[in-house]
Every structure is written in C-alpha cells, then in structure tokens.
CSV table of C-alpha atoms in Angstrom, one decimal:
chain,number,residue,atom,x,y,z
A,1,UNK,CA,1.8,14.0,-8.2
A,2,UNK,CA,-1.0,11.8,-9.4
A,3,UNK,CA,-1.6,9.8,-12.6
A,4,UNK,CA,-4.0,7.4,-13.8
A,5,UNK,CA,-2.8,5.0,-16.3
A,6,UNK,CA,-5.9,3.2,-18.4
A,7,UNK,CA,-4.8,-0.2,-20.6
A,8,UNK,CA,-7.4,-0.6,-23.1
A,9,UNK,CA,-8.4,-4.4,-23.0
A,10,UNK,CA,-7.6,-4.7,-27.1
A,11,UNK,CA,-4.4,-2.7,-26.7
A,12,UNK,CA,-1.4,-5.0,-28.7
A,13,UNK,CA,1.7,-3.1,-28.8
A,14,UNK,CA,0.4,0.5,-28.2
A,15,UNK,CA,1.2,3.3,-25.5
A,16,UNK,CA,-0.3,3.3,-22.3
A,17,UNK,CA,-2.4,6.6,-22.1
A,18,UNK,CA,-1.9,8.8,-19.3
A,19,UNK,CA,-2.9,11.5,-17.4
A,20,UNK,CA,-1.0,13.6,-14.4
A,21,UNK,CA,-3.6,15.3,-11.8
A,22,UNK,CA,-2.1,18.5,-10.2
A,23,UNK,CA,-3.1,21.8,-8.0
A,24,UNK,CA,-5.6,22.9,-11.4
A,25,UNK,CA,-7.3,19.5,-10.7
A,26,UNK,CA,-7.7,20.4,-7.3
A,27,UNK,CA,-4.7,18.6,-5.6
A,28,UNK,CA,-3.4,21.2,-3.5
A,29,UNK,CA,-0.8,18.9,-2.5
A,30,UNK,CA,1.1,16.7,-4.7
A,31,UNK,CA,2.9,14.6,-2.1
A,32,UNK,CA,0.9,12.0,-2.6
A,33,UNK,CA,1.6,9.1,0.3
A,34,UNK,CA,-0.9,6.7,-1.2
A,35,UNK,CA,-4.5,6.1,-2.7
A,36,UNK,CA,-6.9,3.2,-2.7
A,37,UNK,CA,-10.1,2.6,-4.4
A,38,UNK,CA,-13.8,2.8,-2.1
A,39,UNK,CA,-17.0,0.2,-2.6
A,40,UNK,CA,-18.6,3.5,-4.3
A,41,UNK,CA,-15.8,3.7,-7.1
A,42,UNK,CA,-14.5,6.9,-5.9
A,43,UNK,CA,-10.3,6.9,-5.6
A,44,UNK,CA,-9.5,8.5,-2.1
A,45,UNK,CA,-5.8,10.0,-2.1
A,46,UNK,CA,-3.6,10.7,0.9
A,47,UNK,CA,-1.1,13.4,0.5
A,48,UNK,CA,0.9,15.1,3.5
A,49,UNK,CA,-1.9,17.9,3.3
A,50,UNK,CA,-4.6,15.7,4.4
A,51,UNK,CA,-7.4,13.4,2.7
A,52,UNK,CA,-8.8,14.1,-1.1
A,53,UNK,CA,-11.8,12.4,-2.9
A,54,UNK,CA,-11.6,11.7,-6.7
A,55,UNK,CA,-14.7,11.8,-8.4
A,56,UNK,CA,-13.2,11.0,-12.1
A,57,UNK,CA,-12.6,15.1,-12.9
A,58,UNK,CA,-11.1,16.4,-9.9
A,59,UNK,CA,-9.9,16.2,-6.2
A,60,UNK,CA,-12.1,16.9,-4.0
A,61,UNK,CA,-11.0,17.9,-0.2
A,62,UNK,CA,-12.1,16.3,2.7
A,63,UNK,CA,-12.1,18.6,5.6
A,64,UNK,CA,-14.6,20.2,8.6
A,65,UNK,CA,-17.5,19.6,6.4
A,66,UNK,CA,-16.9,15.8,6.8
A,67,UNK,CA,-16.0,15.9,10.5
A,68,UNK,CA,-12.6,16.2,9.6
A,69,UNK,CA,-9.6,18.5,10.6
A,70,UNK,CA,-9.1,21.8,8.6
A,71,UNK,CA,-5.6,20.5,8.0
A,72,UNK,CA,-3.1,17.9,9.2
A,73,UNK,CA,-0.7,15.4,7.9
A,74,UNK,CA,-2.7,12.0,6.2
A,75,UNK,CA,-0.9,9.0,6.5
A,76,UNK,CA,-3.2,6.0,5.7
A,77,UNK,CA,-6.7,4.9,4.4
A,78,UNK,CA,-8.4,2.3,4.7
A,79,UNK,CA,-11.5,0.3,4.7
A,80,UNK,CA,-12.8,-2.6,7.3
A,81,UNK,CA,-14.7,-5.8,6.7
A,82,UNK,CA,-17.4,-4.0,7.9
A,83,UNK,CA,-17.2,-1.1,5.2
A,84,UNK,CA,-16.3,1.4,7.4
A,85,UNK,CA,-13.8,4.2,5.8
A,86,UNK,CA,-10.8,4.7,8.7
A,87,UNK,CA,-8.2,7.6,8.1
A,88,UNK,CA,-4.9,7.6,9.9
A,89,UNK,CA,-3.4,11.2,10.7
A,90,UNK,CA,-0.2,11.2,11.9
A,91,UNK,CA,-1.8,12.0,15.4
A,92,UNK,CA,-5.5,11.0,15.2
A,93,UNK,CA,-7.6,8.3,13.4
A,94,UNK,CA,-11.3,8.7,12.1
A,95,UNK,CA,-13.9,6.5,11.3
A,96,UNK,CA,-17.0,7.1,9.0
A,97,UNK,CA,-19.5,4.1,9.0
A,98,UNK,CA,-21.1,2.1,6.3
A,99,UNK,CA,-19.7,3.8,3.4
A,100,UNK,CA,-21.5,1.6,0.7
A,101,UNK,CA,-24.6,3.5,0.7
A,102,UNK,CA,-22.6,6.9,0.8
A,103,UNK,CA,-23.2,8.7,-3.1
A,104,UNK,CA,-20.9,11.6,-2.2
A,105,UNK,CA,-17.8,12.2,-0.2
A,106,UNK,CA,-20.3,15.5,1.1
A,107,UNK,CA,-22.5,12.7,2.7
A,108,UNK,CA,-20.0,11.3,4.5
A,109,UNK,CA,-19.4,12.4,8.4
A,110,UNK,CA,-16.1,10.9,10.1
A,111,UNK,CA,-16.0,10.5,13.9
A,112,UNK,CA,-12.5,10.9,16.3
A,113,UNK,CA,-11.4,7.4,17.3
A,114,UNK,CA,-10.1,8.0,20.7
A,115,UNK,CA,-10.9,4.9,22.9
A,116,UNK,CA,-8.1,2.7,25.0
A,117,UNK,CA,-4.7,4.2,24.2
A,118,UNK,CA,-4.1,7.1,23.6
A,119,UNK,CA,-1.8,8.0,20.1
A,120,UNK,CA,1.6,9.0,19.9
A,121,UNK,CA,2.6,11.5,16.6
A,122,UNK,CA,3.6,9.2,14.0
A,123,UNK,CA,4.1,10.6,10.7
A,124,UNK,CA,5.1,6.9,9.2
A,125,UNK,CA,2.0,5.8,10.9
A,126,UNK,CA,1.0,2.5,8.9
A,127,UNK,CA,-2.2,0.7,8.7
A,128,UNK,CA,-3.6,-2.6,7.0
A,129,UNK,CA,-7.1,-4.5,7.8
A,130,UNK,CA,-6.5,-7.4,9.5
A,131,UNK,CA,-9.8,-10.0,10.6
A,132,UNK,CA,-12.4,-7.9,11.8
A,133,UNK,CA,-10.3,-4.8,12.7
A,134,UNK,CA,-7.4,-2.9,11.4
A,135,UNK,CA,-3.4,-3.1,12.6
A,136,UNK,CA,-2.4,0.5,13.1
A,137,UNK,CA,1.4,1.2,13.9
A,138,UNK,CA,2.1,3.3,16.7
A,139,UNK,CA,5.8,4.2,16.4
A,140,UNK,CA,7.5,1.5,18.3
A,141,UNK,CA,4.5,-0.5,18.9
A,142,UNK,CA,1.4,-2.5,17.4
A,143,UNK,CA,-2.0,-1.7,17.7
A,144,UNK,CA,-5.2,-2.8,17.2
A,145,UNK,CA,-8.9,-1.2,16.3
A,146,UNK,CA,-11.7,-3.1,17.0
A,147,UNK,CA,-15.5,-2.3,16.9
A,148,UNK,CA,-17.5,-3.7,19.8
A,149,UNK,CA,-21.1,-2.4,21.2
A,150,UNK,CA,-19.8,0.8,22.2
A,151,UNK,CA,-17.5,1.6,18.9
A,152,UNK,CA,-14.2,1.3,17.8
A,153,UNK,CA,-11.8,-0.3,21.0
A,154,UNK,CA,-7.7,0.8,20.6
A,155,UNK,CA,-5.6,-2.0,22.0
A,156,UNK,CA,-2.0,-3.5,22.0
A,157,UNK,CA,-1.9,-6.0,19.3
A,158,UNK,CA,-0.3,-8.6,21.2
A,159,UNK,CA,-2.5,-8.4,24.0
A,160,UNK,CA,-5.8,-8.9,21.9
A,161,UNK,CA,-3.6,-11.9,20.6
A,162,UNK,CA,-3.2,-13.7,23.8
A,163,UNK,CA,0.4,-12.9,23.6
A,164,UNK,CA,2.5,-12.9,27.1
A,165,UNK,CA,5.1,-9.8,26.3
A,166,UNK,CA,4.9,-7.5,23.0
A,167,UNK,CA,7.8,-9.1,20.3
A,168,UNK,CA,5.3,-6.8,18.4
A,169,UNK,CA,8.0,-3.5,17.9
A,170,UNK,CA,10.0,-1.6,15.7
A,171,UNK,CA,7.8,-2.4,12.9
A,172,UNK,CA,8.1,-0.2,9.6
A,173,UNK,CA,6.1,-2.4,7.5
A,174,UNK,CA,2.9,-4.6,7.2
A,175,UNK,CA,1.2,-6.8,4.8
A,176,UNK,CA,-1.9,-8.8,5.6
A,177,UNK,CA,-2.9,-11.9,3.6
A,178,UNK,CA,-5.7,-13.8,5.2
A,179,UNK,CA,-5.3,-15.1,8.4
A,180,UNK,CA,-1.4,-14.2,8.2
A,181,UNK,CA,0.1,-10.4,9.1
A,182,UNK,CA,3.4,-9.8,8.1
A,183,UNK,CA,5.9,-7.8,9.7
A,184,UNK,CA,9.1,-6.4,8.6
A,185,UNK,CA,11.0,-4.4,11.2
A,186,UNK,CA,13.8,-1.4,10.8
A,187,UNK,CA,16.6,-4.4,11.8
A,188,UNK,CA,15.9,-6.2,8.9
A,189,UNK,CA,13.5,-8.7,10.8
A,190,UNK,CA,10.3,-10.6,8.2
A,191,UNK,CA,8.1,-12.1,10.4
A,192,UNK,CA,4.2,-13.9,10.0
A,193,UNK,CA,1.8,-13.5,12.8
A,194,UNK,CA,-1.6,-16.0,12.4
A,195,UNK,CA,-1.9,-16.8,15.8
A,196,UNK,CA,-0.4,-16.0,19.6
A,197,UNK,CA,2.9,-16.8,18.4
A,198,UNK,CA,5.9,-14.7,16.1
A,199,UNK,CA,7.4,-16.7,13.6
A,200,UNK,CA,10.8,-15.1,11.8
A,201,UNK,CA,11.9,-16.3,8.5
A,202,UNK,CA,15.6,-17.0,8.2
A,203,UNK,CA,16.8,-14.5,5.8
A,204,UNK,CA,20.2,-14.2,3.9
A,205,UNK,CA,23.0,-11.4,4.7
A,206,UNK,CA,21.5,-7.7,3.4
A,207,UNK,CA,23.5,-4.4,2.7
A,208,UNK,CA,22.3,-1.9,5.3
A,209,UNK,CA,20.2,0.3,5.8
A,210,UNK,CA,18.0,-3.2,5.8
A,211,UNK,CA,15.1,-1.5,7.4
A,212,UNK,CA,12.4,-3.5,5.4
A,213,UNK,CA,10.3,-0.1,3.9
A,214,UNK,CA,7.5,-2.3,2.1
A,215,UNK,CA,5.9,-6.2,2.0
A,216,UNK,CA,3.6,-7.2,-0.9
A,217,UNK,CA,2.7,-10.7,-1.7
A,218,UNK,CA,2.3,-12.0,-5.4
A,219,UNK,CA,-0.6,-14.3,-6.6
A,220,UNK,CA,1.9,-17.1,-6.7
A,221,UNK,CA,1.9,-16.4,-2.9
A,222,UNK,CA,5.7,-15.3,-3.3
A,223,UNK,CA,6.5,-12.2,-0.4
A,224,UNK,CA,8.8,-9.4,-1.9
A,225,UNK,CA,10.2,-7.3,1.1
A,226,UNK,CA,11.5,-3.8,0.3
A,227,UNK,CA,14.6,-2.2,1.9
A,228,UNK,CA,16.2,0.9,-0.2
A,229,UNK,CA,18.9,-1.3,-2.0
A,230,UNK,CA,17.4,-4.4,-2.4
A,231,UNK,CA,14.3,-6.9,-2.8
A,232,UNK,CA,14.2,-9.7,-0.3
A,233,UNK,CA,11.8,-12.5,-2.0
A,234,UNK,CA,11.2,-15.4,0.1
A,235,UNK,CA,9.1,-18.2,-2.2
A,236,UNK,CA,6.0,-20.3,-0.9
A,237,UNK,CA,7.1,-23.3,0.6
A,238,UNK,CA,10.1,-24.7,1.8
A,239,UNK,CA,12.2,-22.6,-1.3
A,240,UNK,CA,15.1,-20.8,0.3
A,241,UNK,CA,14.6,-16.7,0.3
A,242,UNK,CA,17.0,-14.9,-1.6
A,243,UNK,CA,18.1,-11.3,-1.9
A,244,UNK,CA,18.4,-9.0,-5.4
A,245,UNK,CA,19.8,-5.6,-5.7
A,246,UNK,CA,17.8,-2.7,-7.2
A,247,UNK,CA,18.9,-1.2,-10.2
A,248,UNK,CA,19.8,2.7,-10.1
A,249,UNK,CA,19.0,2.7,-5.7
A,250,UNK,CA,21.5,5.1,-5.1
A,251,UNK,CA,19.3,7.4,-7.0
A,252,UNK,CA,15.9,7.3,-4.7
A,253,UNK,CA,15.0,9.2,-2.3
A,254,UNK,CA,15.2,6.9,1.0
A,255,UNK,CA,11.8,8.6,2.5
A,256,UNK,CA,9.2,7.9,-0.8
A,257,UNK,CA,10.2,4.0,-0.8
A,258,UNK,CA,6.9,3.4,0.0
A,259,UNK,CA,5.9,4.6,-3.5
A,260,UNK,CA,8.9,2.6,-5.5
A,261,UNK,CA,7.1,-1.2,-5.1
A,262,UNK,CA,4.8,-2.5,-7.5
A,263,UNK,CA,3.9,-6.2,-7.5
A,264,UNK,CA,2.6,-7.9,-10.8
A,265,UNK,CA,1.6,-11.1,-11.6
A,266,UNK,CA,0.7,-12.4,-15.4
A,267,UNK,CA,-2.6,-13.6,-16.0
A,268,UNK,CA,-2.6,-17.3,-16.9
A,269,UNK,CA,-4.9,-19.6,-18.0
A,270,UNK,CA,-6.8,-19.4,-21.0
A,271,UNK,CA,-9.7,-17.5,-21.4
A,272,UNK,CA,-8.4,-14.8,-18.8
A,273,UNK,CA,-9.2,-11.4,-20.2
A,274,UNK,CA,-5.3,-10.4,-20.4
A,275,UNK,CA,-4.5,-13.1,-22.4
A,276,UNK,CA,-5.7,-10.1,-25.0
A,277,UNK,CA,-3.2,-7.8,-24.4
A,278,UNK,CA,-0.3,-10.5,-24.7
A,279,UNK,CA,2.4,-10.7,-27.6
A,280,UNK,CA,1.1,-14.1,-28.2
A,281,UNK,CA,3.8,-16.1,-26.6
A,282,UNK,CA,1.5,-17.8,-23.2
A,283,UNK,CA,4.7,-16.6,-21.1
A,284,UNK,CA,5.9,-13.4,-23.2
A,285,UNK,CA,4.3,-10.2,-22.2
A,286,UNK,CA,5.4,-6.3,-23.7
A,287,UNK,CA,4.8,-3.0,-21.7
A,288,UNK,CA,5.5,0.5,-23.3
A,289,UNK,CA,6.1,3.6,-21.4
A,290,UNK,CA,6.7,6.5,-23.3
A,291,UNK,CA,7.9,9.9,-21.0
A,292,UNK,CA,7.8,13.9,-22.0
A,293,UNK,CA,10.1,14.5,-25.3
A,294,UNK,CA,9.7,11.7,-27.4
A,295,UNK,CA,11.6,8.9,-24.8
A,296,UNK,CA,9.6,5.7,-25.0
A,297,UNK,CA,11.2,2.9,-22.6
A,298,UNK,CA,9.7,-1.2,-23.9
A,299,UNK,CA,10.4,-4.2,-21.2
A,300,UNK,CA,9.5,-7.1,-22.8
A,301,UNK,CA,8.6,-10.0,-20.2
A,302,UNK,CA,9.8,-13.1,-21.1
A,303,UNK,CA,9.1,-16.1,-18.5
A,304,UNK,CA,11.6,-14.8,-16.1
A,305,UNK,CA,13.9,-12.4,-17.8
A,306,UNK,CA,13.2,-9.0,-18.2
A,307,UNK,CA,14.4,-6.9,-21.5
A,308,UNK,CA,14.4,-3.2,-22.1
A,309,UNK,CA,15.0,-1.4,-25.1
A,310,UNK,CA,14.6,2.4,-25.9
C-alpha cells in the first residue's frame, strides 16, 4: 500500500496526519516496490504491476499510451542529470527525454533502451544515477547506461571504468554519493567505487543471511548497510564500523527489506526551519505515530538514545 504522511511546519507535539492510497485511488496494485518524486512535482510509484503517476488525487497508469508495456513487473525509477525519466522492468528499460517541460504523465512517450547488451530477467533489478549515466544491475553483473549521439549506450560497468576484469558481481545493493558508488554484495561484501579501482571496507563478524539488502548514507556522511537482522554503520573517517541488531527481524518478511530502511538526520543549526517542530531541547526531538484503534506509539529522540512509550 501507499501513504503520504504531511508534518505541518508548526506541528509541537501533535499526530502526524495520514492518508493510505489503494485500488479506489487507482492503485491496482498495492505492492508498492518504491516511489520517487519528478522535476514536475508528480510522485511516480513502482509496484510489481508496472509504473503509476500521482497527480495529488489519484494513481494514474502508465501504459501503451506512454510507449509503455500493457503490463509487466516495475522494478526501478529514476531520473538522469540530464532529466531524462528511465524505468527498469524486470526485463526491459525505457527512457522518456527531457521530462521538465512534460505537464502530464499523457505527454510523456518512453522509448525501449536496447543498445550494447542485451538484458537478462531480473526481478531485483536495481538502479541508481551515477555521473552522467545510471548503474543498472544485471543479476550477477554491473551495468552501465550512457547517452552518446546516437542515444542511450548499455555497457559493463567495469569496462567503461577502465577496469581490467569485472570485481563488479553479486551485487544486491547500490548507493551513489557523488563521485563514490557503493556496493554491497549477497556475501556480505561493502565496497566504494570512485575510480578504476574496488576498495572493501573491513567489516566486523555478521549473523547470516549477511546479504547487504539496502545502503543509505546520512548527512553526517555515516553509511548504514541493511542485511535482514542487522545494521552495519561504518562512520566517516578512520572510526571503526560496527554492527547493531534489529529489533523484532525475525518478524519481516526477508523479500520487502528494501522497504524497512529509513535514514534520518536532525536538522541543526539555528535558523533551520525544523528547529520548529523540536521539543525545545537543540538535541531532543519527539515523533508520534498513532495506528487504527486508538494505539499511538511516541519515540522521543534524545542525542543518541532513542525512547518509546505507548
């Protein structure tokens, strides 16, 4: 399912108000892999039923009207330097160009990317923007989309990187951050790649599976890896990763960990315009869920502790 959750700038100790999306809103399906936001405003959702457009009321689908398949299994959005719009199928990837000056998601006409290598089925297909192109995973193997004169070019990562064999496998997640891609693999592997060369962190011991399902990076510049019993955090600088265990893992379902991270980072600073929505305390912050039947949970941030009461 969808929700949107909306945090009134003035809000000081009140609920967060939200609202769940469904098949009457016009999600026909509510496995919802992941959505990101476009340069017109508009949310575009993947779901395992293909691509929908959010227009603030309702889902819109986007199908043959847009150059689209009439169904097939969405795995990834995404959207260039350039501002073009690519969607990842688990078997095809499409481009529509220039999206800024698109209105509607009616205007919008996506074309088959289907240059260099050709793609294997991937249903965990995963894909981040990365310099001038975007780093697509192609089950056990990296690649890499890149516009030249004649359109988007499909090539092995490693080999648009200079690289002289492919360390570039068994990759199930990706993070980019600037010049720097991140890589965790299914073996438990974190590794940066800025240049022609693979650097692995040195991590400590991990309780298997430690497949790394997810890598986010804080504004702090902190990297939290994701397996499905524990957070890997490795600090910025010479600070020593370390490993914590996830509350209540044993009750998640192993194939939706890519929908259990969340990074969040206090504002700081005076002036900043969270400092509003703070208990008053420059390093104490309160968040309030409150779920069907009158159950409210309250985690109360304080510097580095978490509390929960309710």
């Amino acid at each position: 399912m969808a929700f949107v959750a909306v945090m009134s700038p003035s809000a000081h100790g009140q609920t967060i108000p939200t609202t769940l999306y469904d098949a009457t809103s016009g999600l026909s399906n509510l496995s919802v892999i992941s959505a990101i936001e476009l340069p017109t405003g508009q949310i575009l959702v993947v779901t395992q039923h293909g691509f929908f457009f959010f227009d603030g009321r309702r889902f819109l689908p986007a199908g043959p009207r847009q150059g689209l398949p009439a169904a097939g299994v969405g795995v990834g959005a995404a959207v260039t330097r350039q501002g073009d719009l690519i969607l990842a199928y688990a078997d095809m990837i499409y481009v529509a160009y220039n999206i800024a000056g698109t209105r509607s998601p009616d205007q919008l006409h996506f074309l088959p990317i289907d240059r260099g290598h050709p793609l294997g089925h991937d249903s965990h297909r995963k894909i981040v923007p990365w310099h001038d192109g975007l780093v697509v995973t192609d089950r056990d193997r990296l690649l890499f989309i890149q516009k030249d004169a004649t359109g988007e070019r499909i090539s092995l990562l490693a080999k648009t990187l200079g690289m002289r064999d492919d360390p570039l496998t068994d990759v199930s997640a990706l993070h980019a951050d600037g010049d720097t891609l991140w890589i965790g693999t299914s073996d438990g592997r974190l590794c940066a790649v800025s240049g022609p060369t693979l650097h692995c962190r040195s991590l400590p011991p991990m309780a298997k599976p430690r497949q790394l399902e997810a890598i986010l990076q804080d504004r702090d510049g902190t990297v939290f890896a994701r397996t499905l019993h524990e957070l890997v955090v490795v600090p910025r600088g010479t600070t020593a990763p370390h490993v914590e265990t996830i509350p209540h893992a044993e009750r998640q379902y192993e194939n939706y960990q890519h929908l259990l991270t969340m990074s969040w980072s206090p504002p700081r600073g005076a002036g900043h315009p969270g400092r509003r929505r703070s208990t008053g305390h420059p390093d104490r912050w309160k968040l309030e869920i409150r779920y069907p039947g009158r159950r409210t949970i309250r985690l109360t941030v304080d510097g580095a502790s978490v509390r929960q009461a309710g």
